[in-house]
Amino acid sequence: MKPYSNIEIHGTGSPVVFLHGYPLNRSLWDNQVAAMKGRHQVILVDLPGFGSSLPISSEQFPDMAAFASDVRQSLSASSVDDPIVMVGLSMGGYIALEFWRQFPEQLRGLVFCHTKSSADTPEAKQNRVKTAATAVSKGTSEAVAPMLEKLLSECSRMNDPALDGWLREVMFSVPPKTIEASLLAMANRDDFDDRLSQITTPSLVIAGTDDEIATTETMQKMSRGLPNSRFEVIHDAAHLSPKEQPDDFNDLLLEFLESL
Ligand code: MLT
């Protein structure tokens, strides 16, 4: 069966695969392409249902494992068979953990940005189920608007006012069924806290000083659990440091890639 994820490949070299968060698309990584592509093959993924990829339903993508295996299929379909470095932001990080569980031999490195290894609390799960129902009954904008204020730091909003417009355009154009499917799949995700010690793949963990969704404390704890990891904090960034502080983000990523 044809994979749902859609991928865009820039340049040649060792492959680095970028997985965006919810409810975004591959344009999250626009600032990384120019910085990386002379040295690495940059592979941007539109996850199933997002951006230019095919629409999905909750039955087809019930959990993060289904997203991870679809990404693997889309890489194979584009003949990306060498071991990769996978960079996952938030939901992309949940998928990267599942990718490690299913295909550890495919990974040279892992970069976890603004994400968590723990599963949802019962309350968080309930909220996701409610928001999924809102997306279907009232539309995407109503379901995702409350997230908007948490994604960017004050500093990012002041320095780059266009970021808010980009976010609204990307988030509000996601089909309601994709919102529903990805929320329910995140609510179903497994807890990886007790498995972190088995992830020996070299890892970089990136947090933002102003991130309320994946706090620096949560991410530092995640990094401590990973036996082969480095922890870095980006200043004046909330949940989307690749867009908010692209130079700092690119420096950290390039340094990590050079170290592998
Ligand atoms: C994301 O950015 O992907 C979301 O904040 C993840 C989540 O809702 O847990």
PDB file of C-alpha atoms and ligand atoms in Angstrom:
ATOM      1  CA  MET A   1       0.000   0.000   0.000  1.00  0.00           C
ATOM      2  CA  LYS A   2       1.232   3.520  -0.796  1.00  0.00           C
ATOM      3  CA  PRO A   3       2.438   5.403   2.321  1.00  0.00           C
ATOM      4  CA  TYR A   4       0.462   8.451   3.451  1.00  0.00           C
ATOM      5  CA  SER A   5       3.452  10.570   4.519  1.00  0.00           C
ATOM      6  CA  ASN A   6       4.808  12.853   1.841  1.00  0.00           C
ATOM      7  CA  ILE A   7       8.512  13.616   1.835  1.00  0.00           C
ATOM      8  CA  GLU A   8      10.649  16.316   0.255  1.00  0.00           C
ATOM      9  CA  ILE A   9      14.378  15.740  -0.185  1.00  0.00           C
ATOM     10  CA  HIS A  10      17.054  18.482  -0.428  1.00  0.00           C
ATOM     11  CA  GLY A  11      20.720  17.910  -1.254  1.00  0.00           C
ATOM     12  CA  THR A  12      22.890  14.850  -0.767  1.00  0.00           C
ATOM     13  CA  GLY A  13      24.960  13.413   2.070  1.00  0.00           C
ATOM     14  CA  SER A  14      24.054  11.602   5.261  1.00  0.00           C
ATOM     15  CA  PRO A  15      20.264  11.662   5.644  1.00  0.00           C
ATOM     16  CA  VAL A  16      18.601  13.742   8.348  1.00  0.00           C
ATOM     17  CA  VAL A  17      14.834  13.257   8.615  1.00  0.00           C
ATOM     18  CA  PHE A  18      12.669  15.994  10.172  1.00  0.00           C
ATOM     19  CA  LEU A  19       9.269  15.220  11.763  1.00  0.00           C
ATOM     20  CA  HIS A  20       7.048  18.199  12.586  1.00  0.00           C
ATOM     21  CA  GLY A  21       4.735  18.569  15.580  1.00  0.00           C
ATOM     22  CA  TYR A  22       0.934  18.755  15.827  1.00  0.00           C
ATOM     23  CA  PRO A  23      -0.889  20.416  14.029  1.00  0.00           C
ATOM     24  CA  LEU A  24       1.826  21.658  11.674  1.00  0.00           C
ATOM     25  CA  ASN A  25       3.595  20.539   8.520  1.00  0.00           C
ATOM     26  CA  ARG A  26       7.074  20.372   7.002  1.00  0.00           C
ATOM     27  CA  SER A  27       7.295  24.180   6.653  1.00  0.00           C
ATOM     28  CA  LEU A  28       8.258  24.140  10.356  1.00  0.00           C
ATOM     29  CA  TRP A  29      11.762  23.291   9.116  1.00  0.00           C
ATOM     30  CA  ASP A  30      12.158  25.903   6.338  1.00  0.00           C
ATOM     31  CA  ASN A  31      15.021  27.591   8.213  1.00  0.00           C
ATOM     32  CA  GLN A  32      16.946  24.352   8.571  1.00  0.00           C
ATOM     33  CA  VAL A  33      17.062  23.494   4.861  1.00  0.00           C
ATOM     34  CA  ALA A  34      19.591  26.138   3.764  1.00  0.00           C
ATOM     35  CA  ALA A  35      21.799  25.646   6.832  1.00  0.00           C
ATOM     36  CA  MET A  36      22.002  21.855   6.472  1.00  0.00           C
ATOM     37  CA  LYS A  37      21.736  20.999   2.839  1.00  0.00           C
ATOM     38  CA  GLY A  38      25.351  21.623   1.771  1.00  0.00           C
ATOM     39  CA  ARG A  39      26.495  19.006   4.284  1.00  0.00           C
ATOM     40  CA  HIS A  40      23.575  16.633   4.779  1.00  0.00           C
ATOM     41  CA  GLN A  41      20.637  15.263   2.887  1.00  0.00           C
ATOM     42  CA  VAL A  42      17.649  17.079   4.378  1.00  0.00           C
ATOM     43  CA  ILE A  43      14.441  15.046   4.347  1.00  0.00           C
ATOM     44  CA  LEU A  44      11.290  16.915   5.358  1.00  0.00           C
ATOM     45  CA  VAL A  45       8.221  14.842   6.115  1.00  0.00           C
ATOM     46  CA  ASP A  46       4.574  15.880   5.922  1.00  0.00           C
ATOM     47  CA  LEU A  47       3.176  13.385   8.420  1.00  0.00           C
ATOM     48  CA  PRO A  48       0.028  11.428   7.458  1.00  0.00           C
ATOM     49  CA  GLY A  49      -2.920  13.815   7.062  1.00  0.00           C
ATOM     50  CA  PHE A  50      -0.806  17.013   7.357  1.00  0.00           C
ATOM     51  CA  GLY A  51       0.490  19.448   4.710  1.00  0.00           C
ATOM     52  CA  SER A  52       0.611  17.823   1.282  1.00  0.00           C
ATOM     53  CA  SER A  53       0.105  14.244   2.511  1.00  0.00           C
ATOM     54  CA  LEU A  54      -3.031  12.182   1.992  1.00  0.00           C
ATOM     55  CA  PRO A  55      -6.005  12.615   4.377  1.00  0.00           C
ATOM     56  CA  ILE A  56      -6.312  10.051   7.180  1.00  0.00           C
ATOM     57  CA  SER A  57      -8.839   8.648   9.632  1.00  0.00           C
ATOM     58  CA  SER A  58      -8.489   7.495  13.201  1.00  0.00           C
ATOM     59  CA  GLU A  59      -9.138   3.875  12.186  1.00  0.00           C
ATOM     60  CA  GLN A  60      -6.115   3.947   9.847  1.00  0.00           C
ATOM     61  CA  PHE A  61      -3.787   5.708  12.312  1.00  0.00           C
ATOM     62  CA  PRO A  62      -4.865   4.636  15.815  1.00  0.00           C
ATOM     63  CA  ASP A  63      -1.484   5.204  17.506  1.00  0.00           C
ATOM     64  CA  MET A  64       2.015   6.643  17.130  1.00  0.00           C
ATOM     65  CA  ALA A  65       3.303   3.237  15.983  1.00  0.00           C
ATOM     66  CA  ALA A  66       1.161   3.497  12.845  1.00  0.00           C
ATOM     67  CA  PHE A  67       2.639   6.960  12.102  1.00  0.00           C
ATOM     68  CA  ALA A  68       6.195   5.630  12.619  1.00  0.00           C
ATOM     69  CA  SER A  69       5.754   2.670  10.292  1.00  0.00           C
ATOM     70  CA  ASP A  70       4.210   4.917   7.635  1.00  0.00           C
ATOM     71  CA  VAL A  71       7.258   7.230   7.823  1.00  0.00           C
ATOM     72  CA  ARG A  72       9.521   4.188   7.394  1.00  0.00           C
ATOM     73  CA  GLN A  73       7.535   3.104   4.335  1.00  0.00           C
ATOM     74  CA  SER A  74       7.729   6.553   2.790  1.00  0.00           C
ATOM     75  CA  LEU A  75      11.524   6.625   3.298  1.00  0.00           C
ATOM     76  CA  SER A  76      11.864   3.186   1.674  1.00  0.00           C
ATOM     77  CA  ALA A  77       9.644   4.292  -1.201  1.00  0.00           C
ATOM     78  CA  SER A  78      12.155   7.138  -1.816  1.00  0.00           C
ATOM     79  CA  SER A  79      15.117   4.714  -1.505  1.00  0.00           C
ATOM     80  CA  VAL A  80      16.307   6.239   1.784  1.00  0.00           C
ATOM     81  CA  ASP A  81      17.678   3.010   3.210  1.00  0.00           C
ATOM     82  CA  ASP A  82      20.900   4.200   4.903  1.00  0.00           C
ATOM     83  CA  PRO A  83      20.724   4.791   8.663  1.00  0.00           C
ATOM     84  CA  ILE A  84      19.291   8.230   9.385  1.00  0.00           C
ATOM     85  CA  VAL A  85      19.372  10.901  12.043  1.00  0.00           C
ATOM     86  CA  MET A  86      15.759  11.560  13.029  1.00  0.00           C
ATOM     87  CA  VAL A  87      14.781  14.989  14.375  1.00  0.00           C
ATOM     88  CA  GLY A  88      11.319  15.052  15.968  1.00  0.00           C
ATOM     89  CA  LEU A  89       9.535  18.020  17.481  1.00  0.00           C
ATOM     90  CA  SER A  90       6.811  17.319  20.053  1.00  0.00           C
ATOM     91  CA  MET A  91       4.443  14.855  18.302  1.00  0.00           C
ATOM     92  CA  GLY A  92       7.355  14.236  15.921  1.00  0.00           C
ATOM     93  CA  GLY A  93       9.369  13.206  19.004  1.00  0.00           C
ATOM     94  CA  TYR A  94       6.649  10.757  20.092  1.00  0.00           C
ATOM     95  CA  ILE A  95       6.857   9.252  16.603  1.00  0.00           C
ATOM     96  CA  ALA A  96      10.680   9.152  16.772  1.00  0.00           C
ATOM     97  CA  LEU A  97      10.449   7.092  19.982  1.00  0.00           C
ATOM     98  CA  GLU A  98       8.161   4.632  18.207  1.00  0.00           C
ATOM     99  CA  PHE A  99      10.497   4.618  15.192  1.00  0.00           C
ATOM    100  CA  TRP A 100      13.341   3.629  17.539  1.00  0.00           C
ATOM    101  CA  ARG A 101      11.192   0.825  18.984  1.00  0.00           C
ATOM    102  CA  GLN A 102      10.372  -0.577  15.532  1.00  0.00           C
ATOM    103  CA  PHE A 103      13.529   0.178  13.541  1.00  0.00           C
ATOM    104  CA  PRO A 104      16.490   0.785  15.911  1.00  0.00           C
ATOM    105  CA  GLU A 105      18.999  -0.373  13.297  1.00  0.00           C
ATOM    106  CA  GLN A 106      17.819   2.432  10.969  1.00  0.00           C
ATOM    107  CA  LEU A 107      18.981   5.163  13.367  1.00  0.00           C
ATOM    108  CA  ARG A 108      22.397   6.868  13.638  1.00  0.00           C
ATOM    109  CA  GLY A 109      21.135   9.594  15.901  1.00  0.00           C
ATOM    110  CA  LEU A 110      18.017  11.029  17.516  1.00  0.00           C
ATOM    111  CA  VAL A 111      17.140  14.656  18.204  1.00  0.00           C
ATOM    112  CA  PHE A 112      14.220  15.250  20.555  1.00  0.00           C
ATOM    113  CA  CYS A 113      12.895  18.824  20.446  1.00  0.00           C
ATOM    114  CA  HIS A 114      10.194  20.150  22.781  1.00  0.00           C
ATOM    115  CA  THR A 115       8.804  16.665  23.443  1.00  0.00           C
ATOM    116  CA  LYS A 116       8.189  14.149  26.232  1.00  0.00           C
ATOM    117  CA  SER A 117       8.834  10.483  26.861  1.00  0.00           C
ATOM    118  CA  SER A 118       5.925  10.055  29.279  1.00  0.00           C
ATOM    119  CA  ALA A 119       2.378   9.130  28.274  1.00  0.00           C
ATOM    120  CA  ASP A 120      -0.596  11.449  28.831  1.00  0.00           C
ATOM    121  CA  THR A 121      -2.185  11.739  32.269  1.00  0.00           C
ATOM    122  CA  PRO A 122      -5.854  10.608  32.423  1.00  0.00           C
ATOM    123  CA  GLU A 123      -6.876  14.293  32.423  1.00  0.00           C
ATOM    124  CA  ALA A 124      -4.762  15.091  29.358  1.00  0.00           C
ATOM    125  CA  LYS A 125      -6.276  12.095  27.551  1.00  0.00           C
ATOM    126  CA  GLN A 126      -9.789  13.320  28.338  1.00  0.00           C
ATOM    127  CA  ASN A 127      -8.965  16.778  27.029  1.00  0.00           C
ATOM    128  CA  ARG A 128      -7.687  15.291  23.779  1.00  0.00           C
ATOM    129  CA  VAL A 129     -10.881  13.263  23.326  1.00  0.00           C
ATOM    130  CA  LYS A 130     -12.953  16.436  23.880  1.00  0.00           C
ATOM    131  CA  THR A 131     -10.842  18.485  21.466  1.00  0.00           C
ATOM    132  CA  ALA A 132     -11.063  15.716  18.844  1.00  0.00           C
ATOM    133  CA  ALA A 133     -14.878  15.863  19.096  1.00  0.00           C
ATOM    134  CA  THR A 134     -14.752  19.688  18.776  1.00  0.00           C
ATOM    135  CA  ALA A 135     -12.675  19.403  15.591  1.00  0.00           C
ATOM    136  CA  VAL A 136     -15.246  17.109  14.004  1.00  0.00           C
ATOM    137  CA  SER A 137     -18.354  19.015  15.152  1.00  0.00           C
ATOM    138  CA  LYS A 138     -17.143  22.637  14.941  1.00  0.00           C
ATOM    139  CA  GLY A 139     -14.088  22.563  12.710  1.00  0.00           C
ATOM    140  CA  THR A 140     -10.314  22.746  13.027  1.00  0.00           C
ATOM    141  CA  SER A 141      -9.989  26.444  13.977  1.00  0.00           C
ATOM    142  CA  GLU A 142     -12.203  26.061  17.035  1.00  0.00           C
ATOM    143  CA  ALA A 143     -10.241  22.972  18.153  1.00  0.00           C
ATOM    144  CA  VAL A 144      -6.708  24.300  17.719  1.00  0.00           C
ATOM    145  CA  ALA A 145      -7.025  28.054  18.476  1.00  0.00           C
ATOM    146  CA  PRO A 146      -6.468  27.619  22.255  1.00  0.00           C
ATOM    147  CA  MET A 147      -2.983  26.229  21.520  1.00  0.00           C
ATOM    148  CA  LEU A 148      -1.823  29.287  19.626  1.00  0.00           C
ATOM    149  CA  GLU A 149      -0.687  31.391  22.561  1.00  0.00           C
ATOM    150  CA  LYS A 150       1.522  28.632  23.969  1.00  0.00           C
ATOM    151  CA  LEU A 151       3.561  27.957  20.857  1.00  0.00           C
ATOM    152  CA  LEU A 152       5.674  31.132  20.572  1.00  0.00           C
ATOM    153  CA  SER A 153       7.609  33.095  23.179  1.00  0.00           C
ATOM    154  CA  GLU A 154       6.915  36.798  23.767  1.00  0.00           C
ATOM    155  CA  CYS A 155      10.312  37.553  22.302  1.00  0.00           C
ATOM    156  CA  SER A 156       9.567  35.570  19.103  1.00  0.00           C
ATOM    157  CA  ARG A 157       6.231  37.353  18.660  1.00  0.00           C
ATOM    158  CA  MET A 158       7.966  40.736  18.946  1.00  0.00           C
ATOM    159  CA  ASN A 159      10.980  39.941  16.777  1.00  0.00           C
ATOM    160  CA  ASP A 160       9.124  38.100  14.044  1.00  0.00           C
ATOM    161  CA  PRO A 161       5.425  39.099  13.860  1.00  0.00           C
ATOM    162  CA  ALA A 162       4.988  37.017  10.666  1.00  0.00           C
ATOM    163  CA  LEU A 163       5.337  33.816  12.702  1.00  0.00           C
ATOM    164  CA  ASP A 164       1.816  34.119  14.085  1.00  0.00           C
ATOM    165  CA  GLY A 165       0.348  34.429  10.565  1.00  0.00           C
ATOM    166  CA  TRP A 166       2.318  31.394   9.388  1.00  0.00           C
ATOM    167  CA  LEU A 167       1.090  29.374  12.370  1.00  0.00           C
ATOM    168  CA  ARG A 168      -2.569  30.280  11.828  1.00  0.00           C
ATOM    169  CA  GLU A 169      -2.396  29.474   8.139  1.00  0.00           C
ATOM    170  CA  VAL A 170      -0.768  26.085   8.736  1.00  0.00           C
ATOM    171  CA  MET A 171      -2.834  25.049  11.758  1.00  0.00           C
ATOM    172  CA  PHE A 172      -6.248  26.140  10.485  1.00  0.00           C
ATOM    173  CA  SER A 173      -5.832  24.299   7.184  1.00  0.00           C
ATOM    174  CA  VAL A 174      -5.446  20.826   8.751  1.00  0.00           C
ATOM    175  CA  PRO A 175      -8.497  18.632   7.956  1.00  0.00           C
ATOM    176  CA  PRO A 176     -10.708  18.018  11.043  1.00  0.00           C
ATOM    177  CA  LYS A 177     -10.364  14.246  10.584  1.00  0.00           C
ATOM    178  CA  THR A 178      -6.569  14.559  10.829  1.00  0.00           C
ATOM    179  CA  ILE A 179      -6.938  16.626  14.006  1.00  0.00           C
ATOM    180  CA  GLU A 180      -9.182  13.908  15.429  1.00  0.00           C
ATOM    181  CA  ALA A 181      -6.882  11.050  14.395  1.00  0.00           C
ATOM    182  CA  SER A 182      -3.674  12.624  15.655  1.00  0.00           C
ATOM    183  CA  LEU A 183      -5.189  13.695  18.990  1.00  0.00           C
ATOM    184  CA  LEU A 184      -6.564  10.207  19.659  1.00  0.00           C
ATOM    185  CA  ALA A 185      -3.277   8.612  18.557  1.00  0.00           C
ATOM    186  CA  MET A 186      -1.330  10.888  20.951  1.00  0.00           C
ATOM    187  CA  ALA A 187      -3.764  10.027  23.758  1.00  0.00           C
ATOM    188  CA  ASN A 188      -3.083   6.337  23.046  1.00  0.00           C
ATOM    189  CA  ARG A 189       0.668   6.686  23.035  1.00  0.00           C
ATOM    190  CA  ASP A 190       2.848   4.461  25.198  1.00  0.00           C
ATOM    191  CA  ASP A 191       4.976   5.667  28.064  1.00  0.00           C
ATOM    192  CA  PHE A 192       8.696   5.469  27.201  1.00  0.00           C
ATOM    193  CA  ASP A 193      10.089   6.669  30.552  1.00  0.00           C
ATOM    194  CA  ASP A 194      11.119   3.149  31.556  1.00  0.00           C
ATOM    195  CA  ARG A 195      12.547   2.375  28.129  1.00  0.00           C
ATOM    196  CA  LEU A 196      14.828   5.406  27.839  1.00  0.00           C
ATOM    197  CA  SER A 197      17.744   3.479  29.369  1.00  0.00           C
ATOM    198  CA  GLN A 198      17.595   1.065  26.397  1.00  0.00           C
ATOM    199  CA  ILE A 199      17.967   3.862  23.819  1.00  0.00           C
ATOM    200  CA  THR A 200      21.729   3.827  23.286  1.00  0.00           C
ATOM    201  CA  THR A 201      21.494   5.761  19.987  1.00  0.00           C
ATOM    202  CA  PRO A 202      23.407   9.072  20.327  1.00  0.00           C
ATOM    203  CA  SER A 203      20.783  11.684  21.194  1.00  0.00           C
ATOM    204  CA  LEU A 204      20.389  15.436  21.504  1.00  0.00           C
ATOM    205  CA  VAL A 205      17.567  16.823  23.633  1.00  0.00           C
ATOM    206  CA  ILE A 206      16.559  20.451  22.942  1.00  0.00           C
ATOM    207  CA  ALA A 207      14.284  22.480  25.234  1.00  0.00           C
ATOM    208  CA  GLY A 208      13.115  26.114  25.155  1.00  0.00           C
ATOM    209  CA  THR A 209      13.261  28.416  28.184  1.00  0.00           C
ATOM    210  CA  ASP A 210       9.647  29.543  27.577  1.00  0.00           C
ATOM    211  CA  ASP A 211       8.083  26.210  26.620  1.00  0.00           C
ATOM    212  CA  GLU A 212       5.036  25.439  28.796  1.00  0.00           C
ATOM    213  CA  ILE A 213       4.051  22.316  26.845  1.00  0.00           C
ATOM    214  CA  ALA A 214       7.355  20.425  27.202  1.00  0.00           C
ATOM    215  CA  THR A 215       9.110  22.232  30.043  1.00  0.00           C
ATOM    216  CA  THR A 216      12.883  22.396  30.476  1.00  0.00           C
ATOM    217  CA  GLU A 217      12.505  20.254  33.646  1.00  0.00           C
ATOM    218  CA  THR A 218      10.592  17.537  31.771  1.00  0.00           C
ATOM    219  CA  MET A 219      13.116  17.513  28.977  1.00  0.00           C
ATOM    220  CA  GLN A 220      16.125  17.507  31.250  1.00  0.00           C
ATOM    221  CA  LYS A 221      14.645  14.474  33.011  1.00  0.00           C
ATOM    222  CA  MET A 222      14.172  12.793  29.634  1.00  0.00           C
ATOM    223  CA  SER A 223      17.792  13.522  28.733  1.00  0.00           C
ATOM    224  CA  ARG A 224      19.043  12.111  32.048  1.00  0.00           C
ATOM    225  CA  GLY A 225      17.177   8.877  31.280  1.00  0.00           C
ATOM    226  CA  LEU A 226      18.907   8.490  27.904  1.00  0.00           C
ATOM    227  CA  PRO A 227      22.331   6.862  28.352  1.00  0.00           C
ATOM    228  CA  ASN A 228      23.989   8.610  25.396  1.00  0.00           C
ATOM    229  CA  SER A 229      22.485  12.075  25.276  1.00  0.00           C
ATOM    230  CA  ARG A 230      23.229  15.795  25.463  1.00  0.00           C
ATOM    231  CA  PHE A 231      20.799  18.333  26.843  1.00  0.00           C
ATOM    232  CA  GLU A 232      20.588  21.893  25.490  1.00  0.00           C
ATOM    233  CA  VAL A 233      18.282  24.806  26.246  1.00  0.00           C
ATOM    234  CA  ILE A 234      17.480  27.544  23.712  1.00  0.00           C
ATOM    235  CA  HIS A 235      16.787  30.967  25.188  1.00  0.00           C
ATOM    236  CA  ASP A 236      13.707  33.023  24.308  1.00  0.00           C
ATOM    237  CA  ALA A 237      12.089  30.047  22.601  1.00  0.00           C
ATOM    238  CA  ALA A 238       8.780  28.449  23.561  1.00  0.00           C
ATOM    239  CA  HIS A 239       7.615  25.286  21.721  1.00  0.00           C
ATOM    240  CA  LEU A 240       8.961  25.958  18.208  1.00  0.00           C
ATOM    241  CA  SER A 241      12.671  26.800  18.487  1.00  0.00           C
ATOM    242  CA  PRO A 242      13.516  25.811  14.860  1.00  0.00           C
ATOM    243  CA  LYS A 243      11.341  28.770  13.761  1.00  0.00           C
ATOM    244  CA  GLU A 244      11.806  31.047  16.777  1.00  0.00           C
ATOM    245  CA  GLN A 245      15.597  30.898  17.144  1.00  0.00           C
ATOM    246  CA  PRO A 246      16.742  29.231  13.913  1.00  0.00           C
ATOM    247  CA  ASP A 247      20.436  30.205  14.209  1.00  0.00           C
ATOM    248  CA  ASP A 248      20.787  28.781  17.719  1.00  0.00           C
ATOM    249  CA  PHE A 249      18.859  25.676  16.703  1.00  0.00           C
ATOM    250  CA  ASN A 250      20.962  25.133  13.568  1.00  0.00           C
ATOM    251  CA  ASP A 251      24.229  25.568  15.490  1.00  0.00           C
ATOM    252  CA  LEU A 252      23.208  22.900  18.008  1.00  0.00           C
ATOM    253  CA  LEU A 253      22.006  20.515  15.345  1.00  0.00           C
ATOM    254  CA  LEU A 254      25.068  20.907  13.119  1.00  0.00           C
ATOM    255  CA  GLU A 255      27.413  20.429  16.063  1.00  0.00           C
ATOM    256  CA  PHE A 256      25.576  17.257  17.040  1.00  0.00           C
ATOM    257  CA  LEU A 257      25.647  15.932  13.471  1.00  0.00           C
ATOM    258  CA  GLU A 258      29.392  16.606  13.244  1.00  0.00           C
ATOM    259  CA  SER A 259      29.925  14.660  16.478  1.00  0.00           C
ATOM    260  CA  LEU A 260      28.391  11.443  15.122  1.00  0.00           C
TER     261      LEU A 260
HETATM  262  C1  MLT B   1       2.914  19.156  19.402  1.00  0.00           C
HETATM  263  O1  MLT B   1       3.477  20.248  19.278  1.00  0.00           O
HETATM  264  O2  MLT B   1       3.121  18.229  18.607  1.00  0.00           O
HETATM  265  C2  MLT B   1       1.917  18.976  20.518  1.00  0.00           C
HETATM  266  O3  MLT B   1       2.078  20.011  21.447  1.00  0.00           O
HETATM  267  C3  MLT B   1       2.074  17.639  21.153  1.00  0.00           C
HETATM  268  C4  MLT B   1       1.087  17.389  22.229  1.00  0.00           C
HETATM  269  O4  MLT B   1      -0.034  17.919  22.166  1.00  0.00           O
HETATM  270  O5  MLT B   1       1.394  16.600  23.135  1.00  0.00           O
END
